[in-house]
Every structure is written in structure tokens, then in C-alpha cells.
mmCIF file of C-alpha atoms in Angstrom:
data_model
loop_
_atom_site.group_PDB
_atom_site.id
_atom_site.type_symbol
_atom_site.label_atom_id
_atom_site.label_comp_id
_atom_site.label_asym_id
_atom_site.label_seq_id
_atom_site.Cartn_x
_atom_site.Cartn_y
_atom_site.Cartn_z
ATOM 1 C CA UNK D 1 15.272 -1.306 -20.834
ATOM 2 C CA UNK D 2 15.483 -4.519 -18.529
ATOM 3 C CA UNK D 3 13.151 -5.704 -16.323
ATOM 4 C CA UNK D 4 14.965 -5.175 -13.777
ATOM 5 C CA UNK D 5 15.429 -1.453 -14.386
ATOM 6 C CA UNK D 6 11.328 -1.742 -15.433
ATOM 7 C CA UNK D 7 10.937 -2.736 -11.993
ATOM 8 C CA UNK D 8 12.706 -0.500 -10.500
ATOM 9 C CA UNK D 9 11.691 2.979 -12.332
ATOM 10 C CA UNK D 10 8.072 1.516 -11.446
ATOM 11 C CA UNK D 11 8.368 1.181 -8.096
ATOM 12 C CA UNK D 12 10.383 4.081 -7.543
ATOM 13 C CA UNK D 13 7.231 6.010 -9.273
ATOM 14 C CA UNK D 14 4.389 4.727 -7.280
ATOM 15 C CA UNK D 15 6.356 5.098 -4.423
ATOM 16 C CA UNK D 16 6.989 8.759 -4.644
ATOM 17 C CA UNK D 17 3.251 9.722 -6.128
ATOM 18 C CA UNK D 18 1.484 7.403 -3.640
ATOM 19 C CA UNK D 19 3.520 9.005 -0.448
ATOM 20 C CA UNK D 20 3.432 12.713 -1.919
ATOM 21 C CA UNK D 21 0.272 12.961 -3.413
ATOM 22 C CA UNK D 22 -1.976 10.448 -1.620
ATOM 23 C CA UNK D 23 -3.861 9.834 -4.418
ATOM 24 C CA UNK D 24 -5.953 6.604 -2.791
ATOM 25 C CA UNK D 25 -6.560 8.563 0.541
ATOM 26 C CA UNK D 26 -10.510 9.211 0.190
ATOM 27 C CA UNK D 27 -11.134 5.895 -2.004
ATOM 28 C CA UNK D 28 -13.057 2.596 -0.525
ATOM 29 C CA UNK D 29 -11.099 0.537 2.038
ATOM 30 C CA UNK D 30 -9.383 -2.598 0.759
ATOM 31 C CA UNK D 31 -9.978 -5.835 3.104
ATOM 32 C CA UNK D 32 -7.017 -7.197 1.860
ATOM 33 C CA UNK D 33 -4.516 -3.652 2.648
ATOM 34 C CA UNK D 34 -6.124 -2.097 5.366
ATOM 35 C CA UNK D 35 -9.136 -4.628 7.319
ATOM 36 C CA UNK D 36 -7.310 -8.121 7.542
ATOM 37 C CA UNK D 37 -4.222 -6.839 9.072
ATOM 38 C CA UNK D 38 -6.513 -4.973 11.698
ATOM 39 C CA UNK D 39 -8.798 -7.914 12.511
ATOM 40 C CA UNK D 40 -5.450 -10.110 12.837
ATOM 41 C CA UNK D 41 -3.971 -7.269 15.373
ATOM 42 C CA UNK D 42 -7.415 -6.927 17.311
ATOM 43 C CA UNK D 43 -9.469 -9.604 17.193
ATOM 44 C CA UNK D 44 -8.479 -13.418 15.467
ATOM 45 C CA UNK D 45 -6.244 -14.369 18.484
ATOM 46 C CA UNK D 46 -9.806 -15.053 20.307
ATOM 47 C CA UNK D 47 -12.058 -14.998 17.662
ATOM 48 C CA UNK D 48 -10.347 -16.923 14.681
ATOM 49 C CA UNK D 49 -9.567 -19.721 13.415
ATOM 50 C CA UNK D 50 -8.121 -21.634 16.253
ATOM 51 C CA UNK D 51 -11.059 -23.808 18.247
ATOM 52 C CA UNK D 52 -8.760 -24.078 21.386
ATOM 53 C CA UNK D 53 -8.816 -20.121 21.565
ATOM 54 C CA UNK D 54 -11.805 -19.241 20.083
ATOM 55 C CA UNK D 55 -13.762 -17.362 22.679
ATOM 56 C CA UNK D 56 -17.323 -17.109 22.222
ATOM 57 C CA UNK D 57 -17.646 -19.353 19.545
ATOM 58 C CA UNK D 58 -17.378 -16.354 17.278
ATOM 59 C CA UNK D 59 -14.761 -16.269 14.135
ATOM 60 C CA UNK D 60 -14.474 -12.513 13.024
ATOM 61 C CA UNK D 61 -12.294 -13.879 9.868
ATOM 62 C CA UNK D 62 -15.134 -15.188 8.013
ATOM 63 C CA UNK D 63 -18.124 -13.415 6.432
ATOM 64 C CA UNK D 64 -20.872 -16.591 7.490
ATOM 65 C CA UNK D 65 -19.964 -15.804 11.088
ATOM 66 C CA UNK D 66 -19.283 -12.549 11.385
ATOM 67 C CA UNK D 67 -22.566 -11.879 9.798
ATOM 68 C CA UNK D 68 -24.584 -14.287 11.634
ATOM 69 C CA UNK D 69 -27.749 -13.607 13.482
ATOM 70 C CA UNK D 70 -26.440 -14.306 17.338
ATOM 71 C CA UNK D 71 -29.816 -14.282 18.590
ATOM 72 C CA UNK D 72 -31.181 -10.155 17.520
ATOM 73 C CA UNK D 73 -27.822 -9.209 17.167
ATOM 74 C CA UNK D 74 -24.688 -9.470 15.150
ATOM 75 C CA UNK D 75 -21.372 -8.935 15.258
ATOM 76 C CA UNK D 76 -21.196 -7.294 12.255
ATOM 77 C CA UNK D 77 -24.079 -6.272 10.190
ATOM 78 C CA UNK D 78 -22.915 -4.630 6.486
ATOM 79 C CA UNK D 79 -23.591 -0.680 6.268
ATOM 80 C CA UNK D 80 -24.876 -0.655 9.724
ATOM 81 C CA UNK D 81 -21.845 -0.194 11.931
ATOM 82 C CA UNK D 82 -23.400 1.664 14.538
ATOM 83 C CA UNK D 83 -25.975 -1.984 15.101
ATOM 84 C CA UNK D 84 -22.820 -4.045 14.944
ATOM 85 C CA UNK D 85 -21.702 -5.369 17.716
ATOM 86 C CA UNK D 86 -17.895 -5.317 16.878
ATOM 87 C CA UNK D 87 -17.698 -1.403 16.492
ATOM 88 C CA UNK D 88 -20.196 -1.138 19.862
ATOM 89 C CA UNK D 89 -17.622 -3.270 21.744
ATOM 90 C CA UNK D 90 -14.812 -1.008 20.313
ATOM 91 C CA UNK D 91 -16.170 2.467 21.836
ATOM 92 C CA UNK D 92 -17.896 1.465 24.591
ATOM 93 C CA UNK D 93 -16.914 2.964 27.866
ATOM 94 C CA UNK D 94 -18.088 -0.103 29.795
ATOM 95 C CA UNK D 95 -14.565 -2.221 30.832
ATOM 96 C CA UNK D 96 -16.342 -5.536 31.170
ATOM 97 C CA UNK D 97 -17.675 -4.753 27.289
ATOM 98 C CA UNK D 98 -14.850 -3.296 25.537
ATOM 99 C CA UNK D 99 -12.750 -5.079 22.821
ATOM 100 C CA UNK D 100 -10.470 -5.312 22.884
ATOM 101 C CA UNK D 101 -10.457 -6.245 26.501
ATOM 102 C CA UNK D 102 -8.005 -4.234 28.821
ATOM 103 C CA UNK D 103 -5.813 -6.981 30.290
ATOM 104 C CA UNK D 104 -5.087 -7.793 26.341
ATOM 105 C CA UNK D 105 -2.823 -4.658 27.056
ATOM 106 C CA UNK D 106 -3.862 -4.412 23.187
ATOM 107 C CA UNK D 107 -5.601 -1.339 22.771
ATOM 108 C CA UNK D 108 -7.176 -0.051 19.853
ATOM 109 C CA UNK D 109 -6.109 3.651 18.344
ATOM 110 C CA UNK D 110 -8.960 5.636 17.102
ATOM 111 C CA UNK D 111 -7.896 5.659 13.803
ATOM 112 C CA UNK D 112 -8.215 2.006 13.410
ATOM 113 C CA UNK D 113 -11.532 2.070 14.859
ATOM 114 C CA UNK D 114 -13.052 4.747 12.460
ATOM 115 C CA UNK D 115 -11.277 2.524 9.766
ATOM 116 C CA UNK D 116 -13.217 -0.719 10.601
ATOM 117 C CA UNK D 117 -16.760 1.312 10.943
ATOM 118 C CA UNK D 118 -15.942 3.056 7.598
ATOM 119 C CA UNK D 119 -15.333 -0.308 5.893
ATOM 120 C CA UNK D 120 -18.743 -1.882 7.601
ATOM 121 C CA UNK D 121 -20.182 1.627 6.419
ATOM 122 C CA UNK D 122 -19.164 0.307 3.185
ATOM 123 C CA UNK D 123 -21.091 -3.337 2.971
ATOM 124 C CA UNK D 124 -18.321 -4.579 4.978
ATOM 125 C CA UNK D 125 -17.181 -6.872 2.154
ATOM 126 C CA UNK D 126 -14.584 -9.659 2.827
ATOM 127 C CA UNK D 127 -11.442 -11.018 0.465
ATOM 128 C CA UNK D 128 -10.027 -13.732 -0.582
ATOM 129 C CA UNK D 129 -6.346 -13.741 0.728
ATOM 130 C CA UNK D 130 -4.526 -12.542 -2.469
ATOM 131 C CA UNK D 131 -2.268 -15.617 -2.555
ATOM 132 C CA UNK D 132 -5.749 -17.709 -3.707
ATOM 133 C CA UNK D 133 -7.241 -14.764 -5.811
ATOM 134 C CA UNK D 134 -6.165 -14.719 -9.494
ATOM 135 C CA UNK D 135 -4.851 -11.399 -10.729
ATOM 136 C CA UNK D 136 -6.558 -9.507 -13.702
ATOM 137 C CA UNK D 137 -4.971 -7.247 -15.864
ATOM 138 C CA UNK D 138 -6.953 -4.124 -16.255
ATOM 139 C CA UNK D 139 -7.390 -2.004 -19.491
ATOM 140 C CA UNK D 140 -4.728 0.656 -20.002
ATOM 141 C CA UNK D 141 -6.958 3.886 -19.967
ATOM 142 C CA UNK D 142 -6.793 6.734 -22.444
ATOM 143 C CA UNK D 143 -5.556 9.779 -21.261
ATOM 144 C CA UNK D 144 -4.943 13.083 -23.425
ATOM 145 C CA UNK D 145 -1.192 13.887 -22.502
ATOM 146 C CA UNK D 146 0.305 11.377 -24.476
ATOM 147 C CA UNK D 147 3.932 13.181 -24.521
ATOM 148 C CA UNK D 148 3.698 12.238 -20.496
ATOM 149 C CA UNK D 149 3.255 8.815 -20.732
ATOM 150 C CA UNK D 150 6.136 6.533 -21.209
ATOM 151 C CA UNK D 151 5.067 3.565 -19.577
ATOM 152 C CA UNK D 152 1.512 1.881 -19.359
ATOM 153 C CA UNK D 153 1.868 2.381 -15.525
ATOM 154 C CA UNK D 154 1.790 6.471 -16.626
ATOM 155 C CA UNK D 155 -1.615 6.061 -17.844
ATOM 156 C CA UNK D 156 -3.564 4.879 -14.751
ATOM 157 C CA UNK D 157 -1.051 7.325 -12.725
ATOM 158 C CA UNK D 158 -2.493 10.226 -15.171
ATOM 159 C CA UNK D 159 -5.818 9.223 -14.869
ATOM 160 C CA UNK D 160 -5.873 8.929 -11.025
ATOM 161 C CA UNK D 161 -4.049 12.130 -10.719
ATOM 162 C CA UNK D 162 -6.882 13.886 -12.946
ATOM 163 C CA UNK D 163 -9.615 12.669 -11.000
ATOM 164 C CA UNK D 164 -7.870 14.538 -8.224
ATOM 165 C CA UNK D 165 -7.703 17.906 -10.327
ATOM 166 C CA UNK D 166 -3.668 17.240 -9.748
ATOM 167 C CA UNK D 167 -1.295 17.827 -12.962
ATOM 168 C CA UNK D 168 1.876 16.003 -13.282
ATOM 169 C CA UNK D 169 4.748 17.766 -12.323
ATOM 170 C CA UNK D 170 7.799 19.414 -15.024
ATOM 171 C CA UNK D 171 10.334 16.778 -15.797
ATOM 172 C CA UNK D 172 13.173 17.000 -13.754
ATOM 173 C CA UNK D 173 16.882 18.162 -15.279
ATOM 174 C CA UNK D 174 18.875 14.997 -16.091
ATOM 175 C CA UNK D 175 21.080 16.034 -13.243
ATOM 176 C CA UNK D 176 18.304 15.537 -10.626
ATOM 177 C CA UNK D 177 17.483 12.390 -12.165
ATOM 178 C CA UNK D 178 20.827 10.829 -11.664
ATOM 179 C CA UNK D 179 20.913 12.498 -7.862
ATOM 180 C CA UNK D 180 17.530 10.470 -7.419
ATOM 181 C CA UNK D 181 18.807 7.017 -8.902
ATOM 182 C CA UNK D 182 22.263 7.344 -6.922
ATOM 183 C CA UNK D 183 20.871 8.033 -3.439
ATOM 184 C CA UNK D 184 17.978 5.888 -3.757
ATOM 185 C CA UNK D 185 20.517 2.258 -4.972
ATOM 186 C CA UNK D 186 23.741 3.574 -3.437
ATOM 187 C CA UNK D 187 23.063 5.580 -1.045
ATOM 188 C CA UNK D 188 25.674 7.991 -2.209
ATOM 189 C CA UNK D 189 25.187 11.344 -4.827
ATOM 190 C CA UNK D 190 27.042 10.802 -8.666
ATOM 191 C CA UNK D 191 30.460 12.145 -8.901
ATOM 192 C CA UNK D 192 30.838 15.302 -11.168
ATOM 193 C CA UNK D 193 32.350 12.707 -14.088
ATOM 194 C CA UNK D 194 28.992 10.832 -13.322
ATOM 195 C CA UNK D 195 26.776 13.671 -14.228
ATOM 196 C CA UNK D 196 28.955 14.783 -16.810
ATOM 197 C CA UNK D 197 28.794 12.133 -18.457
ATOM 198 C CA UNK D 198 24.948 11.155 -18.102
ATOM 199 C CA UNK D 199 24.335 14.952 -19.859
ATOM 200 C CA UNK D 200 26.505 14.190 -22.410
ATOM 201 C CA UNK D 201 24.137 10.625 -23.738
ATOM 202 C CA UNK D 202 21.894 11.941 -26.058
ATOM 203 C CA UNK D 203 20.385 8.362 -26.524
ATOM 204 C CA UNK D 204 16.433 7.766 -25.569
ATOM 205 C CA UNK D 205 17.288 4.821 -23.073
ATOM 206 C CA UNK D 206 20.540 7.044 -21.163
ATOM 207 C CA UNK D 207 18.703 6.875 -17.307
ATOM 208 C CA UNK D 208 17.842 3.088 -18.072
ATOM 209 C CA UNK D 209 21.630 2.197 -18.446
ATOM 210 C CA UNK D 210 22.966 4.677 -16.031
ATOM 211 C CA UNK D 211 20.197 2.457 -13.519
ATOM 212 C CA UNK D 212 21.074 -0.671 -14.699
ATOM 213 C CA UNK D 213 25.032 0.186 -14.425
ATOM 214 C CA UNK D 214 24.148 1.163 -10.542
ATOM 215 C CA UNK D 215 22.599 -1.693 -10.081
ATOM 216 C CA UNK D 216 25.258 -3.960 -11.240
ATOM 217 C CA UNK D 217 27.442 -1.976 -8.727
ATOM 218 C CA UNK D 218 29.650 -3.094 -5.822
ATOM 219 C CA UNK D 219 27.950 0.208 -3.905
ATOM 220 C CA UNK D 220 24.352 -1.245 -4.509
ATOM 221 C CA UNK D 221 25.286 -4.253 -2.956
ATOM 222 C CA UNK D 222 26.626 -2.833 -0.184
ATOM 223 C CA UNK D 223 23.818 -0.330 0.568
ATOM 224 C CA UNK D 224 21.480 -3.079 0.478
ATOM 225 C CA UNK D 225 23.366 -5.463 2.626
ATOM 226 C CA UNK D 226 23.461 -2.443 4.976
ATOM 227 C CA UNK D 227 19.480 -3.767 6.139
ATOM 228 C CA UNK D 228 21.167 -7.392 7.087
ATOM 229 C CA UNK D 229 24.167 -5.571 9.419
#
């Protein structure tokens, strides 16, 4: 197999078992995935970076000010959220308090709200933007159904998925394989010579080159350039 047709069976994995299952639903917030795109939407226009915009002298995007004592109060205060300020601006029913404020024609859904109080529920703990954070490879974990697991990627899926009390689901028929690859890189289903001839490669590595072969197609270039029309 290729890395590009690694890649791809990958992706196309996570994909459907984070969407269908929602395996990370009840786990602790990410600052990275889910609180640094809200504090950009909400709050760093006024409260960021930028001196010249800054309002209040308060930076949200930092931990040292965000956590800092503004005189018996502050804005937040880690596993406290109903003493920091931020989340009391956010629900308040006062429209001289609220943030964000009304004429930012910005508001905030209530969603997003509950989000930020569960992560200051949570220690409120900041990240390092990714690009600056060095990755680390995690241990492949040891999981019972071997026979499942074709890929190291398998094993922390398996895992996960037990956790849950969820079981992997029956491998699909060849023919639904090669429906899934063909609609998802061409956008079109095989031909009947296509599955024919997909059931008739006995060899370990037949979905790998029936991918890479779609992938080297004029139809997956044009079903990708479709997004650039």
C-alpha cells in the first residue's frame, strides 16, 4: 500500500467513526479544537493581541491575563466559571454588561457559551498553537481483537470504541467497499466490469490498488477540481 492510499483509507476511517459514532462527544474540551476558535469569534477583536483595539486593557488569549486578579475579580478564574467574569458577562441579562456587546451584532449561541464554562469547569487550561507544539507519538495500545486490526490507527479506534461499550461493525462485502471508494474520489458508483473485476482479486492488497488506480484517475481529478468551479 502507498502512502497515499495510507492516507486516504485513514482518513476516510476516522471520518466515518468520528461523525457516526461520536466517540469524543463526552471527553475534555481541547483549547486548541474547540476554545481558541471561540475566543477568536467572541472576544480577541477587543481583547487580544492588538494594543490599538484592546479594550480594557484585558487580553483573553493569554493565561497571565486572563487569570489575573483585576482588583477581587477575574476574568477567568480555573474551575470556577460561575466567579469568572467572562461567563457572567456572557449570560447576563444586563445590555450595558453583556459580551459580547449588542452593537457587535456578534451574538453568542448557547452552545458556545456552555462550551467555554465547561472548559473553565475544567481548569480552564490554555495551548500552545499546534504549529509551535511538537507532536508525540503515542503507544499503540493492546486490544484483544487482533483479526480487526489492520492498521495501528485500528487499535486506538478499538480501544476508544470499547470504552464506549460500542463493537466494531461486520466487514462490508467487497462490493460495498468499491461503492464507498468510487463515490467518495469520483463521485460516480463502479461500473458492473469494475466490481466484477475487484471480486475476482483474490490478492490481500486488491482495495489498496483498486484506490490507488482511482486516484490516478482523470474522474478524481475532475471531482476534485469540481470545489475550484
Amino acid at each position: 500500500m502507498n502512502t497515499s492510499t495510507k492516507s486516504l483509507s485513514s482518513w476516510m476511517m476516522l471520518t466515518c467513526l468520528f461523525v457516526q459514532t461520536g466517540l469524543w462527544a463526552d471527553s475534555a474540551l481541547s483549547f486548541s479544537a474547540d476554545i481558541r476558535p471561540l475566543l477568536s469569534k467572541y472576544c480577541v477583536s477587543c481583547h487580544g493581541p492588538d494594543k490599538a483595539k484592546r479594550k480594557a486593557d484585558l487580553r483573553l488569549d493569554t493565561p497571565e491575563s486572563a487569570f489575573a486578579d483585576l482588583g477581587g475579580y477575574a476574568a477567568i478564574i480555573p474551575g470556577k466559571p460561575e466567579e469568572s467574569e467572562i461567563y457572567l458577562r456572557m449570560v447576563t441579562k444586563e445590555k450595558d454588561d453583556i459580551m459580547p456587546p449588542p452593537d457587535a451584532k456578534n451574538p453568542m449561541s448557547r452552545e458556545d457559551i456552555e462550551k467555554l464554562k465547561q472548559w473553565i469547569a475544567e481548569g480552564a487550561p490554555f495551548e500552545d498553537h499546534w504549529a509551535f507544539s511538537a507532536p508525540v507519538r503515542k503507544p499503540v495500545p493492546k486490544v484483544p481483537n487482533q483479526d480487526w486490526n489492520k492498521h495501528p490507527i485500528d487499535a486506538f479506534l478499538f480501544q476508544k470504541m470499547a470504552e464506549k461499550g460500542l463493537k466494531p461493525q461486520v466487514t462490508a462485502s467487497k462490493e460495498t467497499l468499491l461503492r464507498r471508494a468510487f463515490l467518495t474520489l469520483t463521485g460516480l458508483p463502479p461500473t458492473p466490469a469494475d466490481i466484477l473485476r475487484f471480486a475476482d482479486d483474490p490478492s490481500e492488497d486488491a482495495y489498496e490498488k483498486q484506490v490507488d488506480r482511482l486516484l490516478q484517475s482523470r474522474q478524481y481529478g475532475e471531482h476534485r477540481a469540481r470545489y475550484w468551479l
